[in-house]
Amino acid sequence: MSSWLDYTINGLIVGNVYALVAVGLALIFGVSRLINFAQGSIYLVGAYIGWVAVVQLHTPLPLTIIVVAAAAAVVGLIIERFGLRPLQNSVRIAPLLATIGISFVLDQLVMLTFSPNPRALPSQLPDVRFQLGGGTIGPLDLLIAGVGITSALLLFVFLRYSKLGWAVRAASQDRDAAMQMGVDVNRVNQAVFGIAAALGGVSGMLVGMYYNQIDTAMSLQATLKGVVAEVVGGAGNVPGAVIGSLLLGLVESYGVAVFGTSYRNLFAFLLLVVVLVLRPNGLFASARQAPPEPLTGTFIAPSRPVRIPRWALAVAAAGFAILPFFPVSFYVLQTLINAWLLGMLALSLTLVAGTMGQVSLGHAALLAIGAYTSALLSLTLSVPVGLAVIGGGLVSAALGTLLISPSFRLRGHYVSIATLAIGEIVSLVILNWESVTRGPIGISGIPPLSLFGYDLISPTSIYWFSFAVMVVLALLQGRLLGSHLGRSFRAIRDDDIAARAYGLSLNRYKSLAFIFGGFAAGVSGGIAAHLYSYINHETFNTQQSILALTVVILGGLGNVVGAIVGSVALVGLPEVFRIAAEYRILIYGIVLLLLVRFRPQGLLGTI
Amino acid sequence: MTTSAPEPLLALSNVNTFYGQAQVHFDLSITVARGHIVCLLGGNASGKSTTMKIILGLVKPRSGEVTFDGASLIGLSTPQIVRRGIASVPEARRLFADMSVRENILMGAFVRNDRDAVAQDLDRMLTLFPKLGQRLSQRAGSLSGGEQQMVAMARALMSRPRMIVMDEPTMGLSPLYVDRVLELIRAINQEGVSVFMVEQNASLALEIAHEAYVLQTGKIVLSGSARALKDDPRVRDAYLGGSEAA
Ligand SMILES: Nc1ncnc2c1ncn2[C@@H]1O[C@H](COP(=O)(O)OP(=O)(O)OP(=O)(O)O)[C@@H](O)[C@H]1O
Ligand SMILES: [Mg+2]
C-alpha cells in the first residue's frame, strides 16, 4: 500500500522529468513559435546513449550525464541546422511537419540500431529507500530532483546573466526587434535547440534508469507529455513549463492512485484539453500577452493545382476497376485494398487539413471509432455488415465532430496539439471502457464484409467493394469542393478573421468539414475492422495519423485526386521496391522531410 | 550649413519591392545626407514601414540598390546592417515587454563589447531621459506609450549609431510627448547622428527635417527641402489621394 505522500513524491519526480522535456519545448516555442515534435526522439536518443555509456562503456554516473547531455545537444544542433534552418522562409506549417518527419527518422534509426526490444538501463545507484514522513524516497528520486533543480538554476543564470541568454529572451519576445538590436537569430536558435536537446536527452536517460527499462515507444509518450506540460504552463513560458510539468506529474500520480495505472495518460490529455479550451494561453499567461499565432494565409503552401482532364481520371478509374480481370497476384490486390482504405482516410484528412486548414494529428481516432462501431453493431446487435459500416461512418462523423468541437476556437499548431490529444483520449477510452469495448483484450471474431447477404471474402470482391466506396466518397468530395460550401471552407482557411467579418460562422463550417471527413474515415475504419476480424485499442495509432498526413501532403493539401495518388504511391512504392517492413516508417519520415523541404505543395498541388 | 550638399550617408536607388504578387515600391530612390534629418511622409499603406524594413534588411527588394556610407547593404543580414551603424526605433516601439527597462536599454548595446563605455552610455541616457531613472527595474511592457517611446529611443542610441531610422515616433503620443520627442530627435541629430524618419504627420515632421519625400502608393511623388515642402499645397493633396503629382 502506497501512501498519499508516496504518490506526491512520485508525482513531483515524474513532474521533474517532464519539466526537463517541457522547458526545452518552451525555449524553442519562445524563439521560433514552433512545437518541436522531435523533442521526444531526442529523449529517446538520450536514453539509448545512456545505455551505451552505462552498459558498454561502464562510465561513472556523472560522466554518463555529461556524455548524454553533450551527445543529445549535438543531435539538437544537427536538427536545427539541417532540418529547420532551411525552412525559415517557407510556410508556417513546414517546420512543424519537419519535426514530425525528423522524429520518425530518429525513432526508426534507434529502432534499427538497437532493435525494438526493451532493454534494462541500470541506475548505478544503491537500491535503498529512506523513510520520509509517511512515504519513502530513494537515491534515484533525489538524483532526478537534483538534476531538475540544477538545470533550472543553470538555465536561470544563463538567461539572466549571459549575453546569449539575453538574446534568447529578446528574440522570444520580439524576433524582429531583437534582430534590429543586432541579435543573430540563427545563433539563438542553435542555442535553444542545443539546450533543449541536452535537457531532453538527460531526461530520457533518467527515466530509463527510473523504470530500469528503455524502449522505442518512449519517444512519442515523451513528446506528448512535454507538450501537455508546456501548453498547460503557457506555450513559450519557461517557468510556466516547470510548474505545468509538476502539476501534470501530480495530476497523473493522484489519478493513478484513485483509478489505476491505465488511467495515467487519460488524465494528462484531459488536462490538456481542458486547458486548451478554457485558457489556450496556458494557466499563467498574462492578460496582455498577444493571442497565439495569427496563422492565416501562408499556413499552406499556395500553388496552382495540376489540372488532370476528366477523361484521364475516368480512364484511370476504369483501369483500376478492371484490374482483377487480368492475371494479377493476390498480393497486388491486397496492396491496392490497403491503398484504397488509406485513400478514404486521406480524403477525410485532406478535406479537414487542406481545404479547411485544421491540421489534424489524431485522425486515426476516427478510424477507431468507425471500426469499433461497425464491429460492435454487427457482433452484438447482428446488424448486417453493410449497414454496420455505414453506421460506423455516421457515428464517427457525429462523435468525431463532437469530440473535436472544443478545439474549433484554436488555430494553427494548437489545432494539431488538440487533435493529437483527442486522438489519444479516444484510444485510452477504448482501453478503459471495458464493458463496451472489451478493453485491452480487443474485439475478435468480427464477421467478414458482406453486402445484401453475400459475403465478400474473395480478394477480388473486397477489392471492388473498397475501390467503389472510395470512388464514391471522392466524387462526393469533388462536388463539395466545387460548391459554395467548399469555397467557404477555403475562405476560412485563408483568413478566418476576414471570413468571420463576412458573416461566416466558423463553428458551423468546421463542423460540416469534420462531419464529412469523419464519415469517410469512419467508413474506412469500419471496412478495415471486418477485413482484419480482430481490432484493439492500438490497431489505429498515431503512426497511422502521421502516415495519412504524409499521404495528404504528398498528394497536395486539399487535393482529392492527390489524396488517392498519394495513398497508392505511399502504399505501393515500398512494395514495388520490396522495401523491408522495418525500413518503411523510416522511408515515410524521409519522404515527409523531403516534401516539406522541396515540394510543400505536393505532387498535384494544393487547392 | 546648407550651402554645399554633403556626400549621402544612405542611398536607396530604384528599389522595387514585392510582397508576393503585390508591388509595394516602384523605383524608389531616397538619399539621406550626412548629419541630416530626412523625413518620409505618406498615408496609410503607402509603403513607409516597408522602406524602413528594406534599409534594415528585414525585407529584401526585388531590384535596386541600397548603400550605406558607400557600401552596399544588399545581401547583408539585419544584424550585419546594425553592426554597420544603423539603429532603429520600430513602428509601435516594439520593446521587449517582459524585460526590464534597464535590460531593454542595454539590449540596444548588444553589438558592443566595451562594457565600461556601455555603462557610461546608460548613465548618459538617464540624463537625456531623466524620467526613466525611476523606472529602470520596471517591466517595459508596463510603461505608458510616451515612456515606451523614450525607452525605444534610448535603446537605439545605445549602439552609438551613425544613423537612426524611426518609424512614426510620434504615433499615439499626447501633444506634450510629441513635442518632447521632436526635441529629442533634433538633439540627437545635433550630436552628429543622421536621422531617417517615417511620419504621417507632415506638419510636425517638417518642423525638424532638413529634407522630405512624399510617398504615395509606393511612388515618390514629391521631394525637396523641408522648408519648400512646408508651404506646398500638394503635400496636403498627396494625403487626400490627389493624383496630379504622379
Ligand atoms: N508582411 C507583409 N505581407 C504582405 N503584405 C504586406 C506586408 N507588410 C505590409 N504589406 C502591405 O504592403 C503595403 C505597404 O505596407 P507598409 O507597412 O509599408 O505601409 P505604411 O506606409 O507603413 O502604412 P501605415 O501608415 O499604416 O503604417 C500595405 O498594403 C500592406 O498591406
Ligand atoms: Mg507603417
Coordinates of N, CA, C and O in Angstrom, one line a residue, chain A residues 371-457:
Chain A
A371 N -14.4 1.7 -36.7 CA -14.1 0.3 -36.7 C -14.9 -0.3 -35.5 O -15.5 -1.4 -35.6
Y372 N -14.8 0.3 -34.3 CA -15.4 -0.3 -33.1 C -16.9 -0.3 -33.3 O -17.6 -1.2 -32.9
T373 N -17.5 0.9 -33.8 CA -18.9 0.9 -34.0 C -19.4 -0.2 -34.9 O -20.3 -0.9 -34.6
S374 N -18.7 -0.3 -36.1 CA -19.2 -1.3 -37.1 C -19.0 -2.7 -36.5 O -19.9 -3.5 -36.6
A375 N -17.9 -3.0 -35.8 CA -17.7 -4.3 -35.3 C -18.7 -4.6 -34.2 O -19.3 -5.7 -34.2
L376 N -19.0 -3.7 -33.3 CA -19.9 -4.0 -32.2 C -21.4 -4.1 -32.8 O -22.1 -4.9 -32.3
L377 N -21.7 -3.2 -33.7 CA -23.1 -3.3 -34.3 C -23.3 -4.6 -34.9 O -24.3 -5.3 -34.7
S378 N -22.3 -5.1 -35.7 CA -22.5 -6.4 -36.3 C -22.5 -7.6 -35.4 O -23.2 -8.6 -35.5
L379 N -21.6 -7.5 -34.4 CA -21.4 -8.6 -33.4 C -22.5 -8.7 -32.4 O -23.1 -9.7 -32.2
T380 N -22.8 -7.6 -31.7 CA -23.7 -7.6 -30.6 C -25.1 -7.4 -31.0 O -26.0 -7.9 -30.4
L381 N -25.3 -6.6 -32.0 CA -26.7 -6.3 -32.4 C -27.1 -7.0 -33.7 O -28.2 -6.8 -34.2
S382 N -26.2 -7.8 -34.3 CA -26.4 -8.5 -35.5 C -26.9 -7.6 -36.7 O -27.7 -8.1 -37.5
V383 N -26.4 -6.4 -36.7 CA -26.8 -5.5 -37.8 C -26.0 -6.1 -39.0 O -24.8 -6.5 -38.9
P384 N -26.6 -6.1 -40.2 CA -25.9 -6.6 -41.4 C -24.7 -5.7 -41.6 O -24.7 -4.5 -41.4
V385 N -23.6 -6.4 -42.1 CA -22.3 -5.7 -42.1 C -22.3 -4.4 -43.0 O -21.8 -3.4 -42.6
G386 N -23.0 -4.5 -44.1 CA -23.0 -3.3 -45.0 C -23.6 -2.1 -44.2 O -23.0 -1.0 -44.3
L387 N -24.7 -2.3 -43.5 CA -25.3 -1.3 -42.7 C -24.4 -0.9 -41.6 O -24.3 0.3 -41.2
A388 N -23.7 -1.9 -40.9 CA -22.9 -1.6 -39.8 C -21.7 -0.6 -40.2 O -21.4 0.3 -39.4
V389 N -21.2 -0.9 -41.4 CA -20.1 0.0 -41.9 C -20.6 1.4 -42.0 O -19.9 2.4 -41.6
I390 N -21.8 1.6 -42.6 CA -22.4 2.9 -42.7 C -22.6 3.5 -41.4 O -22.3 4.7 -41.1
G391 N -23.1 2.7 -40.4 CA -23.3 3.1 -39.1 C -21.9 3.6 -38.5 O -21.9 4.6 -37.8
G392 N -20.9 2.9 -38.8 CA -19.5 3.3 -38.3 C -19.2 4.7 -38.8 O -18.7 5.5 -38.1
G393 N -19.5 4.9 -40.1 CA -19.2 6.2 -40.7 C -20.0 7.3 -40.0 O -19.5 8.4 -39.6
L394 N -21.3 7.0 -39.7 CA -22.2 8.0 -39.1 C -21.8 8.4 -37.7 O -21.7 9.5 -37.3
V395 N -21.5 7.3 -36.9 CA -21.1 7.5 -35.6 C -19.7 8.3 -35.5 O -19.5 9.2 -34.7
S396 N -18.8 7.9 -36.4 CA -17.6 8.6 -36.5 C -17.7 10.0 -36.8 O -17.1 10.9 -36.2
A397 N -18.6 10.3 -37.7 CA -18.9 11.7 -38.1 C -19.5 12.5 -36.9 O -19.0 13.6 -36.6
A398 N -20.4 11.9 -36.2 CA -21.1 12.6 -35.1 C -20.2 12.7 -33.9 O -19.9 13.8 -33.4
L399 N -19.6 11.6 -33.5 CA -18.8 11.6 -32.3 C -17.5 12.3 -32.6 O -17.0 13.1 -31.7
G400 N -16.9 12.1 -33.7 CA -15.6 12.8 -34.1 C -15.8 14.3 -34.0 O -15.0 15.0 -33.4
T401 N -16.9 14.8 -34.6 CA -17.1 16.2 -34.7 C -17.4 16.8 -33.3 O -16.9 17.8 -32.9
L402 N -18.1 16.0 -32.5 CA -18.4 16.4 -31.1 C -17.1 16.5 -30.3 O -16.9 17.5 -29.6
L403 N -16.3 15.5 -30.4 CA -15.0 15.5 -29.7 C -14.1 16.6 -30.1 O -13.4 17.2 -29.3
I404 N -14.1 16.9 -31.4 CA -13.1 17.9 -31.9 C -13.6 19.3 -31.6 O -12.9 20.2 -31.7
S405 N -14.9 19.4 -31.4 CA -15.5 20.8 -31.4 C -14.9 21.7 -30.3 O -14.8 22.9 -30.6
P406 N -14.4 21.2 -29.2 CA -13.8 22.1 -28.3 C -12.6 22.8 -28.9 O -12.2 23.9 -28.5
S407 N -12.0 22.2 -29.9 CA -10.8 22.8 -30.5 C -11.1 23.8 -31.6 O -10.2 24.3 -32.3
F408 N -12.4 24.0 -31.9 CA -12.7 24.9 -33.1 C -12.2 26.3 -32.9 O -12.0 27.0 -33.8
R409 N -12.1 26.7 -31.7 CA -11.6 28.1 -31.5 C -10.1 28.3 -31.5 O -9.6 29.4 -31.4
L410 N -9.4 27.1 -31.7 CA -8.0 27.2 -31.7 C -7.5 27.4 -33.1 O -8.2 27.1 -34.1
R411 N -6.2 27.8 -33.2 CA -5.7 27.9 -34.6 C -4.3 27.3 -34.7 O -3.6 27.1 -33.7
G412 N -3.9 27.1 -35.9 CA -2.5 26.7 -36.2 C -2.1 25.5 -35.5 O -2.7 24.5 -35.4
H413 N -0.9 25.6 -34.8 CA -0.3 24.5 -34.2 C -1.2 24.0 -33.0 O -1.1 22.8 -32.7
Y414 N -2.0 24.9 -32.4 CA -2.8 24.4 -31.3 C -3.8 23.4 -31.8 O -4.2 22.5 -31.0
V415 N -4.3 23.6 -33.0 CA -5.3 22.6 -33.5 C -4.6 21.2 -33.6 O -5.2 20.2 -33.2
S416 N -3.3 21.2 -34.0 CA -2.6 20.0 -34.2 C -2.4 19.3 -32.8 O -2.6 18.1 -32.6
I417 N -2.1 20.1 -31.8 CA -1.9 19.6 -30.5 C -3.2 19.0 -29.9 O -3.3 17.9 -29.4
A418 N -4.3 19.8 -30.1 CA -5.6 19.3 -29.6 C -6.1 18.1 -30.2 O -6.5 17.1 -29.6
T419 N -5.9 18.0 -31.6 CA -6.4 16.8 -32.3 C -5.5 15.6 -31.9 O -6.0 14.4 -31.7
L420 N -4.2 15.8 -31.7 CA -3.4 14.7 -31.2 C -3.9 14.2 -29.9 O -4.0 13.0 -29.6
A421 N -4.1 15.1 -28.9 CA -4.6 14.8 -27.6 C -6.0 14.0 -27.7 O -6.2 13.0 -27.0
I422 N -6.9 14.6 -28.5 CA -8.2 13.9 -28.6 C -8.0 12.5 -29.2 O -8.7 11.6 -28.7
G423 N -7.1 12.4 -30.2 CA -6.9 11.0 -30.7 C -6.4 10.1 -29.6 O -6.9 8.9 -29.5
E424 N -5.5 10.6 -28.8 CA -5.0 9.7 -27.7 C -6.1 9.4 -26.7 O -6.2 8.3 -26.1
I425 N -7.0 10.4 -26.4 CA -8.1 10.2 -25.5 C -9.0 9.1 -26.0 O -9.4 8.2 -25.2
V426 N -9.3 9.1 -27.3 CA -10.2 8.1 -27.8 C -9.6 6.7 -27.6 O -10.2 5.8 -27.1
S427 N -8.3 6.6 -27.9 CA -7.7 5.3 -27.7 C -7.6 4.8 -26.3 O -7.8 3.7 -26.0
L428 N -7.5 5.8 -25.4 CA -7.4 5.5 -23.9 C -8.8 5.1 -23.4 O -9.0 4.3 -22.5
V429 N -9.8 5.8 -23.9 CA -11.2 5.4 -23.5 C -11.5 4.0 -24.0 O -12.1 3.2 -23.3
I430 N -11.1 3.7 -25.2 CA -11.4 2.4 -25.7 C -10.7 1.3 -24.8 O -11.2 0.3 -24.5
L431 N -9.5 1.7 -24.4 CA -8.7 0.8 -23.5 C -9.4 0.6 -22.2 O -9.5 -0.5 -21.6
N432 N -10.0 1.7 -21.6 CA -10.5 1.6 -20.3 C -12.0 1.3 -20.2 O -12.5 0.9 -19.1
W433 N -12.8 1.4 -21.2 CA -14.2 1.3 -21.2 C -14.6 -0.2 -21.5 O -15.2 -0.5 -22.5
E434 N -14.2 -1.0 -20.6 CA -14.2 -2.5 -20.9 C -15.5 -3.0 -21.1 O -15.7 -3.9 -21.9
S435 N -16.6 -2.5 -20.5 CA -17.9 -3.1 -20.6 C -18.4 -3.0 -22.0 O -19.2 -3.8 -22.5
V436 N -17.9 -2.0 -22.8 CA -18.4 -1.8 -24.2 C -17.3 -2.3 -25.1 O -17.6 -3.1 -26.1
T437 N -16.1 -1.9 -24.9 CA -15.1 -2.1 -25.9 C -14.2 -3.4 -25.7 O -13.3 -3.7 -26.4
R438 N -14.5 -4.0 -24.6 CA -13.7 -5.2 -24.1 C -12.3 -4.8 -23.8 O -11.4 -5.7 -23.7
G439 N -12.0 -3.6 -23.6 CA -10.7 -3.1 -23.1 C -9.5 -3.7 -23.8 O -9.5 -3.7 -25.0
P440 N -8.5 -4.0 -23.1 CA -7.2 -4.4 -23.7 C -7.3 -5.7 -24.5 O -6.5 -6.0 -25.3
I441 N -8.4 -6.5 -24.2 CA -8.5 -7.8 -25.0 C -8.8 -7.5 -26.4 O -8.4 -8.3 -27.3
G442 N -9.5 -6.5 -26.7 CA -9.9 -6.2 -28.1 C -11.1 -7.0 -28.5 O -11.7 -7.7 -27.7
I443 N -11.5 -6.8 -29.8 CA -12.6 -7.5 -30.3 C -12.2 -8.4 -31.3 O -11.5 -8.1 -32.3
S444 N -12.5 -9.7 -31.1 CA -12.2 -10.7 -32.1 C -13.4 -11.3 -32.7 O -14.5 -11.1 -32.3
G445 N -13.2 -12.1 -33.8 CA -14.4 -12.7 -34.4 C -15.3 -11.8 -35.1 O -16.5 -12.0 -35.2
I446 N -14.8 -10.7 -35.6 CA -15.7 -9.7 -36.3 C -16.0 -10.4 -37.7 O -15.2 -10.9 -38.4
P447 N -17.3 -10.4 -38.0 CA -17.8 -11.1 -39.2 C -17.2 -10.4 -40.5 O -16.8 -9.2 -40.5
P448 N -17.0 -11.2 -41.6 CA -16.4 -10.6 -42.8 C -17.4 -9.6 -43.4 O -18.5 -9.6 -43.1
L449 N -16.8 -8.9 -44.4 CA -17.7 -7.9 -45.2 C -18.8 -8.7 -45.8 O -18.6 -9.8 -46.3
S450 N -19.9 -8.1 -45.9 CA -21.0 -8.7 -46.7 C -21.9 -7.6 -47.2 O -22.0 -6.5 -46.7
L451 N -22.6 -8.0 -48.3 CA -23.4 -7.0 -49.0 C -24.7 -7.7 -49.4 O -24.6 -8.7 -50.2
F452 N -25.8 -7.2 -49.0 CA -27.1 -7.9 -49.4 C -27.1 -9.4 -49.1 O -27.5 -10.2 -50.0
G453 N -26.5 -9.8 -48.0 CA -26.5 -11.2 -47.7 C -25.3 -12.0 -48.3 O -25.2 -13.2 -48.0
Y454 N -24.6 -11.4 -49.3 CA -23.5 -12.2 -49.8 C -22.2 -11.8 -49.1 O -21.9 -10.6 -49.0
D455 N -21.5 -12.8 -48.6 CA -20.2 -12.5 -48.0 C -19.2 -12.1 -49.1 O -19.1 -12.7 -50.1
L456 N -18.4 -11.0 -48.7 CA -17.3 -10.6 -49.6 C -16.0 -11.2 -49.0 O -15.5 -10.6 -48.1
I457 N -15.6 -12.3 -49.5 CA -14.4 -13.0 -48.9 C -13.3 -13.0 -49.9 O -12.1 -12.9 -49.6

